[in-house]
Short mmCIF file of C-alpha atoms in Angstrom, two decimals:
data_model
loop_
_atom_site.label_atom_id
_atom_site.label_comp_id
_atom_site.label_asym_id
_atom_site.label_seq_id
_atom_site.Cartn_x
_atom_site.Cartn_y
_atom_site.Cartn_z
CA MET A 1 0.16 -0.05 0.23
CA THR A 2 2.92 2.36 0.22
CA ASP A 3 2.96 2.12 -3.29
CA TYR A 4 0.50 4.64 -3.60
CA ASN A 5 -0.03 8.02 -1.78
CA PHE A 6 -2.62 8.20 0.91
CA ALA A 7 -6.26 7.42 -1.12
CA TYR A 8 -4.38 7.34 -4.47
CA LEU A 9 -4.64 11.18 -5.58
CA ASP A 10 -1.37 12.95 -4.86
CA GLU A 11 -1.67 15.92 -2.33
CA GLN A 12 -2.22 18.61 -5.23
CA THR A 13 -4.66 16.84 -6.74
CA LYS A 14 -6.58 16.78 -3.29
CA ARG A 15 -6.19 19.98 -2.70
CA MET A 16 -7.79 21.20 -5.79
CA ILE A 17 -10.54 19.20 -5.13
CA ARG A 18 -11.24 20.55 -1.69
CA ARG A 19 -11.00 23.72 -2.87
CA ALA A 20 -14.07 23.06 -5.45
CA ILE A 21 -15.73 21.42 -2.56
CA LEU A 22 -15.36 24.30 -0.06
CA LYS A 23 -16.71 26.37 -2.91
CA GLY A 24 -19.44 24.40 -3.48
CA LEU A 25 -20.65 24.29 0.20
CA ALA A 26 -20.16 28.08 0.39
CA VAL A 27 -22.60 28.42 -2.57
CA PRO A 28 -25.01 25.24 -2.24
CA GLY A 29 -26.36 23.69 -5.47
CA TYR A 30 -23.86 25.59 -7.48
CA GLN A 31 -21.89 23.19 -9.93
CA VAL A 32 -17.99 24.18 -9.35
CA PRO A 33 -16.07 22.95 -12.53
CA PHE A 34 -12.92 21.11 -11.39
CA ALA A 35 -10.00 19.11 -13.13
CA SER A 36 -10.90 15.73 -12.83
CA ARG A 37 -8.20 12.99 -13.33
CA GLU A 38 -8.23 10.13 -14.91
CA MET A 39 -8.81 7.65 -12.46
CA PRO A 40 -8.01 3.44 -12.75
CA MET A 41 -12.07 3.07 -13.57
CA PRO A 42 -14.05 4.05 -16.43
CA TYR A 43 -16.12 6.60 -16.33
CA GLY A 44 -19.52 5.76 -15.25
CA TRP A 45 -18.25 3.73 -12.47
CA GLY A 46 -18.40 6.46 -9.93
CA THR A 47 -14.82 8.37 -10.81
CA GLY A 48 -16.42 11.64 -9.47
CA GLY A 49 -17.71 10.36 -6.19
CA VAL A 50 -14.01 8.53 -6.03
CA GLN A 51 -12.13 11.72 -6.43
CA VAL A 52 -14.30 13.53 -3.62
CA SER A 53 -14.21 10.76 -1.14
CA ALA A 54 -10.37 10.70 -1.77
CA ALA A 55 -10.52 14.41 -1.25
CA VAL A 56 -11.99 14.35 2.12
CA MET A 57 -10.73 11.06 3.25
CA THR A 58 -8.54 10.71 6.73
CA ALA A 59 -6.77 7.69 8.04
CA ARG A 60 -9.07 7.52 11.17
CA ASP A 61 -12.47 7.73 8.58
CA VAL A 62 -14.57 4.38 8.61
CA PHE A 63 -15.56 4.07 4.83
CA LYS A 64 -18.72 2.93 3.55
CA VAL A 65 -19.86 2.51 -0.23
CA ILE A 66 -23.17 1.44 -1.34
CA ASP A 67 -24.47 1.03 -4.74
CA GLN A 68 -28.54 1.20 -5.32
CA GLY A 69 -28.78 0.85 -1.62
CA ALA A 70 -26.64 -2.51 -1.77
CA ASP A 71 -23.06 -3.06 -0.06
CA ASP A 72 -22.70 -6.24 -2.06
CA THR A 73 -22.65 -5.43 -5.61
CA THR A 74 -19.64 -5.03 -8.09
CA ASN A 75 -19.37 -1.21 -8.00
CA ALA A 76 -19.64 -0.85 -4.38
CA VAL A 77 -17.14 -4.06 -3.58
CA SER A 78 -14.52 -2.54 -5.97
CA ILE A 79 -14.51 1.15 -4.84
CA ARG A 80 -14.74 -0.31 -1.32
CA ARG A 81 -11.22 -2.50 -1.66
CA PHE A 82 -9.83 0.47 -3.86
CA PHE A 83 -9.68 2.53 -0.44
CA GLU A 84 -8.88 -0.24 1.42
CA ARG A 85 -5.57 -0.70 -0.64
CA THR A 86 -4.68 2.63 -1.42
CA ALA A 87 -5.74 4.13 2.30
CA GLY A 88 -5.72 1.68 4.30
CA VAL A 89 -9.07 3.07 6.05
CA ALA A 90 -11.49 1.10 8.28
CA THR A 91 -14.56 -0.10 6.20
CA THR A 92 -17.84 -0.86 7.27
CA GLU A 93 -21.05 -1.91 5.91
CA ALA A 94 -22.82 -0.31 8.63
CA THR A 95 -24.38 2.84 8.21
CA SER A 96 -24.22 3.97 11.89
CA ALA A 97 -20.66 3.35 11.95
CA ALA A 98 -19.32 4.97 8.84
CA SER A 99 -17.91 8.65 8.80
CA VAL A 100 -17.79 8.72 5.11
CA ILE A 101 -20.40 6.91 2.90
CA GLN A 102 -20.29 6.90 -1.00
CA THR A 103 -23.30 6.29 -2.70
CA ARG A 104 -24.68 5.43 -6.02
CA HIS A 105 -28.19 6.19 -6.69
CA ARG A 106 -29.66 6.17 -2.87
CA ILE A 107 -29.53 7.78 0.38
CA PRO A 108 -29.37 5.16 3.36
CA GLU A 109 -32.66 4.80 5.16
CA GLU A 110 -31.06 5.54 8.39
CA PRO A 111 -31.14 9.18 9.12
CA LEU A 112 -27.28 10.39 8.75
CA SER A 113 -25.50 12.49 11.59
CA GLU A 114 -23.50 15.79 11.68
CA ASP A 115 -20.24 13.72 11.37
CA GLN A 116 -21.02 11.88 8.69
CA ILE A 117 -20.36 12.89 4.95
CA LEU A 118 -22.44 11.59 2.08
CA VAL A 119 -20.74 11.66 -1.18
CA TYR A 120 -22.75 10.96 -4.38
CA GLN A 121 -21.68 9.59 -7.59
CA VAL A 122 -23.14 11.77 -10.52
CA PRO A 123 -23.32 11.00 -14.05
CA ILE A 124 -25.03 14.06 -15.17
CA PRO A 125 -24.80 17.21 -13.00
CA GLU A 126 -26.86 19.56 -15.22
CA PRO A 127 -30.66 19.23 -14.40
CA LEU A 128 -31.28 21.26 -17.62
CA ARG A 129 -29.17 19.15 -19.87
CA PHE A 130 -31.58 17.53 -22.10
CA LEU A 131 -33.63 20.66 -22.21
CA GLU A 132 -31.04 22.85 -23.22
CA PRO A 133 -27.93 21.10 -25.20
CA SER A 134 -25.69 23.77 -24.78
CA GLU A 135 -23.49 24.25 -21.76
CA VAL A 136 -23.02 28.16 -22.44
CA GLU A 137 -26.71 28.49 -22.39
CA THR A 138 -27.24 26.31 -19.38
CA ARG A 139 -24.73 28.39 -17.22
CA LYS A 140 -26.36 31.41 -18.50
CA MET A 141 -29.74 30.25 -17.23
CA HIS A 142 -28.16 28.87 -13.85
CA SER A 143 -26.67 32.65 -12.85
CA LEU A 144 -29.86 34.61 -14.18
CA GLU A 145 -32.21 32.04 -12.33
CA ASP A 146 -33.72 31.40 -15.63
CA TYR A 147 -35.78 28.16 -14.71
CA GLY A 148 -39.24 28.19 -16.79
CA LEU A 149 -37.52 25.21 -18.64
CA MET A 150 -37.46 23.13 -15.79
CA HIS A 151 -41.56 23.09 -15.18
CA VAL A 152 -41.43 22.69 -18.85
CA LYS A 153 -40.26 19.52 -18.40
CA LEU A 154 -43.02 18.89 -15.68
CA TYR A 155 -45.74 19.77 -17.79
CA GLU A 156 -44.97 17.46 -20.40
CA ASP A 157 -44.38 14.57 -17.90
CA ILE A 158 -47.86 15.46 -16.65
CA SER A 159 -49.76 16.08 -20.33
CA ALA A 160 -48.26 13.08 -21.48
CA HIS A 161 -48.86 10.64 -18.26
CA GLY A 162 -51.30 12.20 -16.24
CA ALA A 163 -48.63 12.80 -13.57
CA ILE A 164 -45.28 13.96 -12.89
CA ALA A 165 -43.51 10.57 -14.08
CA THR A 166 -40.06 11.65 -13.30
CA ALA A 167 -39.43 9.11 -10.67
CA TYR A 168 -35.59 9.53 -10.08
CA ALA A 169 -33.11 12.26 -10.69
CA TYR A 170 -35.71 14.71 -9.78
CA PRO A 171 -35.13 18.15 -9.89
CA VAL A 172 -34.94 20.35 -6.75
CA LYS A 173 -34.60 24.06 -5.91
CA VAL A 174 -31.62 24.77 -3.19
CA GLU A 175 -32.25 27.52 -0.73
CA GLY A 176 -34.36 29.14 -3.26
CA ARG A 177 -31.81 30.20 -5.59
CA TYR A 178 -30.00 27.03 -7.81
CA VAL A 179 -32.22 24.14 -9.52
CA MET A 180 -29.73 21.19 -8.92
CA ASP A 181 -29.85 17.66 -10.09
CA PRO A 182 -30.00 15.24 -6.90
CA SER A 183 -28.18 12.61 -8.84
CA PRO A 184 -30.32 9.48 -10.14
CA ILE A 185 -31.70 8.77 -6.76
CA PRO A 186 -35.14 7.84 -6.46
CA LYS A 187 -37.37 10.61 -6.07
CA PHE A 188 -38.57 8.48 -2.82
CA ASP A 189 -35.13 9.74 -1.16
CA ASN A 190 -35.53 13.73 -2.29
CA PRO A 191 -37.30 14.86 1.22
CA LYS A 192 -34.33 12.97 3.05
CA MET A 193 -31.78 15.55 1.57
CA GLU A 194 -32.90 18.00 4.37
CA MET A 195 -30.34 16.19 6.66
CA SER A 196 -27.58 16.83 9.21
CA ALA A 197 -24.97 15.32 7.55
CA ILE A 198 -22.82 17.23 4.78
CA GLN A 199 -23.69 15.87 1.05
CA LEU A 200 -20.78 16.67 -1.73
CA PHE A 201 -21.79 15.60 -5.37
CA GLY A 202 -18.85 14.41 -7.83
CA ALA A 203 -19.17 14.23 -11.50
CA GLY A 204 -15.99 13.01 -12.85
CA ARG A 205 -16.51 12.88 -16.46
CA GLU A 206 -18.57 15.92 -16.46
CA GLN A 207 -15.92 17.85 -14.36
CA ARG A 208 -18.40 19.26 -11.65
CA ILE A 209 -18.62 19.32 -8.03
CA TYR A 210 -21.43 20.50 -5.93
CA ALA A 211 -22.59 20.55 -2.41
CA LEU A 212 -25.30 20.75 0.37
CA PRO A 213 -24.32 21.89 3.77
CA PRO A 214 -26.07 20.37 6.92
CA TYR A 215 -29.58 21.19 6.88
CA THR A 216 -29.65 23.18 3.83
CA GLN A 217 -33.17 24.03 2.21
CA VAL A 218 -34.11 21.46 -0.77
CA VAL A 219 -37.67 22.10 -2.26
CA SER A 220 -38.50 19.34 -4.89
CA LEU A 221 -40.25 21.24 -8.03
CA ASP A 222 -43.94 20.72 -8.64
CA PHE A 223 -47.15 22.12 -9.54
CA ASP A 224 -49.75 23.51 -7.18
CA ASP A 225 -52.46 21.28 -8.63
CA TYR A 226 -49.98 18.17 -9.07
CA PRO A 227 -47.62 18.35 -5.49
CA PHE A 228 -44.40 16.27 -5.33
CA GLU A 229 -45.15 13.03 -3.63
CA ALA A 230 -42.40 10.75 -2.60
CA SER A 231 -43.57 7.49 -4.26
CA LYS A 232 -42.20 3.93 -3.61
CA ALA A 233 -43.80 0.37 -4.15
CA ASP A 234 -46.95 -0.16 -2.41
CA HIS A 235 -45.44 -3.28 -0.65
CA ALA A 236 -43.83 -4.34 2.66
CA CYS A 237 -40.15 -5.89 2.31
CA GLY A 238 -40.33 -9.72 2.01
CA LEU A 239 -37.73 -10.04 4.06
CA CYS A 240 -37.92 -7.92 6.95
CA GLY A 241 -41.77 -6.55 6.75
CA ALA A 242 -40.43 -3.03 6.81
CA THR A 243 -43.00 -0.80 5.36
CA GLU A 244 -41.33 2.78 4.91
CA SER A 245 -38.27 1.81 2.97
CA TYR A 246 -37.35 1.80 -0.66
CA LEU A 247 -38.15 -1.38 -2.26
CA ASP A 248 -36.52 -3.32 -5.14
CA GLU A 249 -38.74 -5.72 -7.19
CA LEU A 250 -37.12 -9.15 -7.86
CA ILE A 251 -38.32 -11.97 -10.24
CA VAL A 252 -37.56 -15.01 -8.11
CA ASP A 253 -38.61 -17.67 -10.21
CA ASP A 254 -39.54 -19.14 -13.78
CA ALA A 255 -43.07 -18.49 -12.74
CA GLY A 256 -42.56 -14.86 -12.68
CA ASN A 257 -43.37 -14.96 -9.08
CA ARG A 258 -42.14 -11.69 -7.59
CA MET A 259 -40.99 -10.28 -4.18
CA PHE A 260 -40.10 -6.86 -2.90
CA MET A 261 -37.01 -6.23 -0.57
CA CYS A 262 -35.50 -3.53 0.93
CA SER A 263 -32.69 -1.77 -1.32
CA ASP A 264 -30.84 -0.58 1.46
CA THR A 265 -29.16 -3.94 2.48
CA ASP A 266 -27.75 -2.80 5.80
CA TYR A 267 -30.78 -1.24 6.99
CA CYS A 268 -32.88 -4.57 5.83
CA GLU A 269 -30.32 -6.90 7.94
CA GLY A 270 -30.47 -4.76 10.72
CA ARG A 271 -34.17 -5.23 11.10
CA ARG A 272 -34.01 -8.59 10.40
CA ARG A 273 -31.47 -9.20 13.41
CA ALA A 274 -33.57 -7.32 15.27
CA GLY A 275 -36.17 -10.11 14.88
CA HIS A 276 -38.68 -8.47 12.28
CA VAL A 277 -39.57 -11.19 9.68
CA GLY A 278 -41.26 -10.32 6.22
CA ALA A 279 -44.08 -12.35 4.39
CA GLN A 280 -41.46 -14.33 2.25
CA GLY A 281 -38.42 -14.36 4.73
CA VAL A 282 -37.09 -16.63 7.27
CA PRO A 283 -35.39 -15.44 10.42
CA LEU A 284 -31.85 -14.55 9.94
CA GLU A 285 -30.19 -17.37 12.15
CA GLN A 286 -32.27 -19.91 10.13
CA GLU A 287 -31.21 -18.47 6.68
CA GLY A 288 -28.30 -21.05 6.28
CA ALA A 289 -30.31 -23.88 7.08
CA ALA A 290 -33.28 -23.41 5.14
CA MET B 1 -52.67 55.73 -31.48
CA THR B 2 -52.46 59.32 -30.49
CA GLN B 3 -51.21 58.94 -26.47
CA ASP B 4 -48.57 61.29 -25.69
CA ASN B 5 -45.92 59.07 -24.72
CA PRO B 6 -44.05 56.75 -27.26
CA LEU B 7 -43.41 53.07 -26.17
CA LEU B 8 -39.92 52.83 -27.92
CA GLN B 9 -37.80 55.58 -28.73
CA VAL B 10 -34.63 54.35 -30.64
CA GLU B 11 -32.17 57.03 -30.72
CA GLY B 12 -28.77 56.87 -33.02
CA LEU B 13 -28.42 53.33 -33.23
CA SER B 14 -25.38 51.47 -34.99
CA LYS B 15 -23.92 48.15 -35.11
CA PHE B 16 -20.87 47.43 -36.94
CA TYR B 17 -18.87 44.10 -37.52
CA GLY B 18 -15.51 45.48 -37.80
CA HIS B 19 -15.52 47.90 -40.31
CA ARG B 20 -18.56 46.84 -42.04
CA ILE B 21 -21.63 48.71 -41.23
CA GLY B 22 -24.42 46.28 -39.53
CA CYS B 23 -26.98 49.31 -39.24
CA ALA B 24 -26.06 53.09 -38.67
CA ASP B 25 -27.46 55.84 -37.00
CA VAL B 26 -30.83 54.88 -36.71
CA GLY B 27 -33.53 56.59 -34.67
CA PHE B 28 -37.32 56.67 -34.63
CA ASP B 29 -40.33 56.75 -32.27
CA LEU B 30 -43.18 53.97 -31.73
CA TYR B 31 -46.17 54.87 -30.02
CA PRO B 32 -48.53 52.44 -28.43
CA GLY B 33 -50.60 50.23 -30.98
CA GLU B 34 -48.56 51.27 -33.90
CA VAL B 35 -46.96 48.86 -36.18
CA MET B 36 -43.93 49.91 -37.92
CA GLY B 37 -42.50 48.02 -40.86
CA ILE B 38 -38.83 47.84 -42.08
CA VAL B 39 -38.00 46.68 -45.72
CA GLY B 40 -35.24 46.42 -47.63
CA GLU B 41 -33.01 43.98 -49.63
CA SER B 42 -31.06 41.09 -48.10
CA GLY B 43 -28.13 42.44 -46.66
CA SER B 44 -29.55 46.16 -45.72
CA GLY B 45 -29.13 45.58 -42.00
CA LYS B 46 -33.05 45.13 -41.00
CA SER B 47 -32.42 42.19 -39.21
CA THR B 48 -29.52 43.30 -37.53
CA LEU B 49 -31.42 46.56 -36.50
CA LEU B 50 -34.27 44.17 -35.38
CA ASN B 51 -32.09 42.08 -33.09
CA CYS B 52 -30.26 45.06 -31.74
CA LEU B 53 -33.95 46.53 -30.76
CA ALA B 54 -35.03 43.02 -29.08
CA GLY B 55 -31.60 43.03 -27.29
CA HIS B 56 -30.34 39.99 -28.94
CA LEU B 57 -27.14 42.05 -30.30
CA PRO B 58 -25.47 44.61 -28.12
CA PRO B 59 -25.45 47.66 -30.17
CA ASP B 60 -22.04 49.52 -30.40
CA GLN B 61 -23.84 53.04 -30.26
CA GLY B 62 -27.24 54.35 -29.31
CA ARG B 63 -30.33 54.34 -26.93
CA VAL B 64 -33.26 52.04 -27.17
CA MET B 65 -35.64 53.36 -24.62
CA PHE B 66 -38.49 51.29 -23.56
CA ASP B 67 -41.67 52.63 -21.44
CA THR B 68 -41.36 49.74 -18.69
CA ARG B 69 -44.75 49.05 -16.75
CA ALA B 70 -42.60 49.48 -13.29
CA ASP B 71 -40.27 52.30 -14.08
CA GLY B 72 -41.21 54.19 -17.03
CA MET B 73 -38.51 54.77 -19.67
CA ARG B 74 -35.49 52.83 -19.62
CA ASP B 75 -32.55 52.29 -21.88
CA THR B 76 -32.52 48.61 -22.53
CA VAL B 77 -29.13 48.50 -23.81
CA THR B 78 -27.55 49.12 -20.51
CA MET B 79 -30.12 47.36 -18.35
CA SER B 80 -29.16 44.24 -16.93
CA GLU B 81 -29.37 40.78 -18.55
CA PRO B 82 -32.21 39.64 -16.04
CA GLU B 83 -34.20 42.59 -16.48
CA ARG B 84 -33.78 42.44 -20.40
CA ARG B 85 -34.73 38.51 -20.23
CA MET B 86 -37.69 39.26 -18.15
CA LEU B 87 -38.68 41.94 -20.34
CA GLY B 88 -37.86 39.41 -23.30
CA ARG B 89 -40.65 37.09 -22.03
CA THR B 90 -43.25 39.75 -20.43
CA ASP B 91 -43.68 42.95 -22.12
CA TRP B 92 -41.75 41.79 -25.65
CA ALA B 93 -42.56 38.94 -27.93
CA PHE B 94 -40.21 37.99 -31.21
CA VAL B 95 -41.38 36.00 -33.87
CA HIS B 96 -38.85 34.37 -36.11
CA GLN B 97 -38.73 33.83 -39.77
CA HIS B 98 -38.43 29.79 -39.08
CA ALA B 99 -40.62 28.43 -36.83
CA ARG B 100 -38.20 26.10 -35.64
CA ASP B 101 -35.89 28.99 -34.22
CA GLY B 102 -38.66 30.09 -31.99
CA LEU B 103 -40.41 26.97 -30.67
CA ARG B 104 -38.86 24.08 -28.92
CA MET B 105 -39.33 21.21 -31.36
CA ASN B 106 -39.40 18.23 -28.92
CA VAL B 107 -41.73 19.99 -26.88
CA SER B 108 -45.51 19.55 -27.08
CA ALA B 109 -47.44 22.33 -28.49
CA GLY B 110 -49.13 22.90 -24.82
CA GLY B 111 -45.85 23.22 -23.50
CA ASN B 112 -44.55 25.72 -26.07
CA VAL B 113 -47.09 28.14 -25.37
CA GLY B 114 -47.22 27.30 -21.63
CA GLU B 115 -43.50 27.85 -21.13
CA ARG B 116 -43.41 31.57 -20.74
CA LEU B 117 -46.41 31.22 -18.46
CA MET B 118 -44.25 29.09 -16.43
CA ALA B 119 -40.77 31.33 -16.71
CA VAL B 120 -42.72 34.22 -15.00
CA GLY B 121 -44.05 32.13 -12.24
CA ALA B 122 -47.18 30.31 -13.29
CA ARG B 123 -47.17 26.81 -11.02
CA HIS B 124 -50.62 25.75 -11.54
CA TYR B 125 -51.12 22.88 -14.51
CA GLY B 126 -54.62 23.28 -15.05
CA ASP B 127 -54.30 26.94 -15.31
CA ILE B 128 -51.54 26.80 -17.67
CA ARG B 129 -53.30 24.00 -19.74
CA GLY B 130 -56.51 26.15 -19.93
CA THR B 131 -54.60 29.12 -21.17
CA ALA B 132 -52.57 27.10 -23.96
CA ILE B 133 -56.17 25.94 -24.96
CA ASP B 134 -57.40 29.29 -24.97
CA TRP B 135 -54.60 30.68 -27.44
CA LEU B 136 -54.36 27.66 -29.58
CA ASP B 137 -57.81 28.48 -30.28
CA ARG B 138 -57.43 32.00 -31.08
CA VAL B 139 -54.59 30.62 -33.66
CA GLU B 140 -57.14 28.34 -35.27
CA ILE B 141 -55.32 25.39 -33.81
CA ALA B 142 -57.36 22.42 -32.59
CA GLU B 143 -57.51 21.87 -29.20
CA ASP B 144 -56.91 18.00 -29.78
CA ARG B 145 -53.48 18.70 -30.85
CA ILE B 146 -52.21 20.28 -27.69
CA ASP B 147 -50.02 17.37 -26.87
CA ASP B 148 -48.63 16.94 -30.46
CA ARG B 149 -45.11 17.96 -31.14
CA PRO B 150 -44.45 21.08 -33.51
CA ARG B 151 -42.72 18.71 -36.26
CA GLN B 152 -45.93 17.29 -36.62
CA PHE B 153 -47.26 20.46 -37.49
CA SER B 154 -47.34 21.92 -41.15
CA GLY B 155 -45.52 25.11 -41.68
CA GLY B 156 -48.15 27.39 -41.47
CA MET B 157 -49.56 25.81 -38.13
CA GLN B 158 -45.88 26.08 -36.42
CA GLN B 159 -45.83 29.80 -37.13
CA ARG B 160 -49.07 30.21 -35.82
CA LEU B 161 -48.28 28.10 -32.92
CA GLN B 162 -44.91 30.42 -32.46
CA ILE B 163 -47.35 33.19 -32.36
CA ALA B 164 -49.34 31.97 -29.50
CA ARG B 165 -46.14 31.23 -27.56
CA ASN B 166 -45.03 34.75 -27.93
CA LEU B 167 -48.56 36.43 -27.22
CA VAL B 168 -49.52 34.28 -24.35
CA THR B 169 -48.14 36.57 -21.73
CA GLY B 170 -49.83 39.84 -23.19
CA PRO B 171 -46.72 41.72 -24.80
CA ARG B 172 -47.04 45.25 -25.55
CA LEU B 173 -44.43 45.15 -27.96
CA VAL B 174 -43.77 42.27 -30.88
CA PHE B 175 -40.71 42.15 -33.18
CA MET B 176 -41.14 39.86 -36.28
CA ASP B 177 -38.81 38.64 -38.51
CA GLU B 178 -40.24 37.93 -41.84
CA PRO B 179 -43.30 36.28 -40.52
CA THR B 180 -44.79 35.07 -43.40
CA GLY B 181 -41.35 33.82 -45.18
CA GLY B 182 -41.50 30.74 -46.75
CA LEU B 183 -45.15 30.22 -46.16
CA ASP B 184 -47.31 29.76 -49.54
CA VAL B 185 -49.75 32.75 -50.27
CA SER B 186 -52.82 30.96 -49.13
CA VAL B 187 -51.42 30.34 -45.98
CA GLN B 188 -49.56 33.68 -45.50
CA ALA B 189 -53.12 35.23 -46.27
CA ARG B 190 -54.59 33.47 -43.17
CA LEU B 191 -51.49 34.36 -41.00
CA LEU B 192 -51.70 38.07 -41.95
CA ASP B 193 -55.75 38.16 -41.26
CA LEU B 194 -54.79 36.39 -37.86
CA LEU B 195 -51.84 39.29 -37.32
CA ARG B 196 -54.15 41.94 -38.11
CA GLY B 197 -56.77 40.59 -35.78
CA LEU B 198 -54.58 39.98 -32.98
CA VAL B 199 -52.97 43.23 -33.63
CA ARG B 200 -56.14 45.42 -33.42
CA GLU B 201 -57.49 43.26 -30.34
CA MET B 202 -54.63 43.67 -28.35
CA GLY B 203 -53.92 47.16 -28.99
CA LEU B 204 -50.19 45.82 -29.56
CA SER B 205 -47.39 47.92 -30.99
CA ALA B 206 -45.18 45.80 -33.44
CA ILE B 207 -42.13 46.18 -35.57
CA ILE B 208 -42.10 43.83 -38.51
CA VAL B 209 -39.11 43.43 -40.64
CA THR B 210 -39.90 41.96 -44.18
CA HIS B 211 -38.65 42.36 -47.92
CA ASP B 212 -42.63 41.73 -48.94
CA LEU B 213 -44.15 45.12 -49.40
CA ALA B 214 -47.68 43.53 -49.56
CA VAL B 215 -47.25 42.40 -45.92
CA VAL B 216 -46.42 45.73 -44.76
CA ARG B 217 -48.96 47.50 -46.99
CA LEU B 218 -51.34 45.44 -45.23
CA LEU B 219 -49.94 45.11 -41.79
CA ALA B 220 -47.95 48.41 -41.08
CA HIS B 221 -49.10 51.95 -40.41
CA ARG B 222 -45.43 53.50 -40.97
CA LEU B 223 -42.67 52.27 -42.82
CA MET B 224 -39.09 52.54 -42.71
CA VAL B 225 -36.66 51.54 -45.94
CA MET B 226 -33.35 50.58 -45.30
CA LYS B 227 -30.19 50.51 -47.83
CA ASP B 228 -26.70 49.55 -46.69
CA GLY B 229 -27.23 49.84 -43.15
CA TYR B 230 -29.00 53.37 -43.32
CA VAL B 231 -32.53 54.52 -43.40
CA VAL B 232 -33.02 56.14 -46.68
CA GLU B 233 -36.55 56.62 -46.24
CA THR B 234 -39.40 57.25 -43.61
CA GLY B 235 -43.13 57.94 -43.82
CA LEU B 236 -46.57 56.63 -43.72
CA THR B 237 -46.82 53.30 -45.28
CA ASP B 238 -49.04 54.51 -48.04
CA GLN B 239 -47.58 57.71 -48.71
CA VAL B 240 -43.89 55.97 -49.07
CA LEU B 241 -45.45 52.71 -51.26
CA ASP B 242 -47.59 55.31 -53.49
CA ASP B 243 -44.96 58.03 -53.83
CA PRO B 244 -41.73 56.95 -53.28
CA GLN B 245 -38.87 59.81 -52.89
CA HIS B 246 -35.55 58.20 -52.66
CA GLY B 247 -34.25 56.35 -55.94
CA TYR B 248 -34.04 53.20 -54.00
CA THR B 249 -37.46 52.92 -52.72
CA GLN B 250 -38.72 54.00 -56.26
CA LEU B 251 -36.74 50.56 -57.37
CA LEU B 252 -37.95 48.80 -54.75
CA VAL B 253 -41.31 49.57 -55.41
CA SER B 254 -41.10 49.30 -58.80
CA SER B 255 -39.69 45.59 -58.78
CA VAL B 256 -42.70 44.03 -57.14
CA LEU B 257 -44.20 41.36 -59.68
CA GLN B 258 -47.81 42.23 -60.74
CA VAL B 259 -50.02 39.17 -61.27
#
């Protein structure tokens, strides 16, 4: 591990990223350009999040990575091992034990605290991108607070689908000023963004960092007669019986039978350890036997 | 038309492209409810002038005073960009020659009409849609086309949609750049009819740039003839067209093909 500088990136690069993070925290929701580096993983695999994590990480941190809420998917495992090797930091799967959590597409179910940092991997940081292809124009729109177009997208949703069909990457307005893409988290997670932890967003390919300081006001855009709704599948978790958590839908056999289960694996396991059993689940200790 | 204060006052407006002249030393007053035509051959600076007036191009010299609702006469050239954009989606409207420049082609007709409303803060879907339906009706587009994309529309319909999209916020001044260009004559006639009706009904002031003398004869009260960036003749439309004084205007008027 001594072959690498602590957390892979050299110290100059980390300083550059920290400056971008500080600027992002000072202007919540504003996309700060930064000189994104080549990372030893392809774009789209969290290069932005990894660079932000590397810049904020200290040797005493405990690191957790989730991908769609799960600790055990390829993306999560490889990034966790990357920092185990290059920084030698302790890692965990327990949300409450982690001090830095890197995430792709979810916010943990368990509320985060003031001493934690949540790092998002962001594919496309510009919420106006698919409406306005020119970067010059979108930056002008942000600086002039010219956001009428954002509601045109929601209008189109309602006229085509009868409801706001945007289910993830649902645009938000930060502190009454910047419209921000919350990364592709389900809109179920949007209300959780007003939290006590620091939230940092890194987009590697697009070379942008933005941030939300703790307790920042984050409002999901909507219409008066079509208010924002934090929706989820209308089921309980098959394994732990939770009714308040965001669920994944799985097809479990060739007959097409389905099962809903918590997307946050740590949360689900915690509940099962505490003795909750869902309709299709077995108590945790019998799992190997069954 | 006989009100005291002009809506728009232009003084000494010039725009240069390097050493070449875009338009030079243009000045005029436009009163509420008045429609002014700007004619001239291509390259005469009429589009440059229109873009300078509408705030799309920064002029090099001169003032463009507009009678704003809040603060009275303001110079739109020195106004801040957010203020100018606000004017651009409330009191001003701009109708492009090509509808695809003025429309969002991948957004439904209703969304196109609603955009300006949402940009000025409308947040009630039902109201926005109701207004959009009302406006589609006024420009003779059937209500059941509201969720269709503009690319499914004919050229004339696209142009009418563009007009609806622009007029929905009740502007007081409309800039039009060759609004009937590229349309066949029967469609042109209907569009002109529609424009004439709307201008009268809403008491709009308008500046229409065109090379089609028939269009200005029909719509414009006053006429400005441009050549090589300069205004060579101004006057009442009928007066200029029936008794042209400047050599170029005489050429222009005599060049119109008779059917």
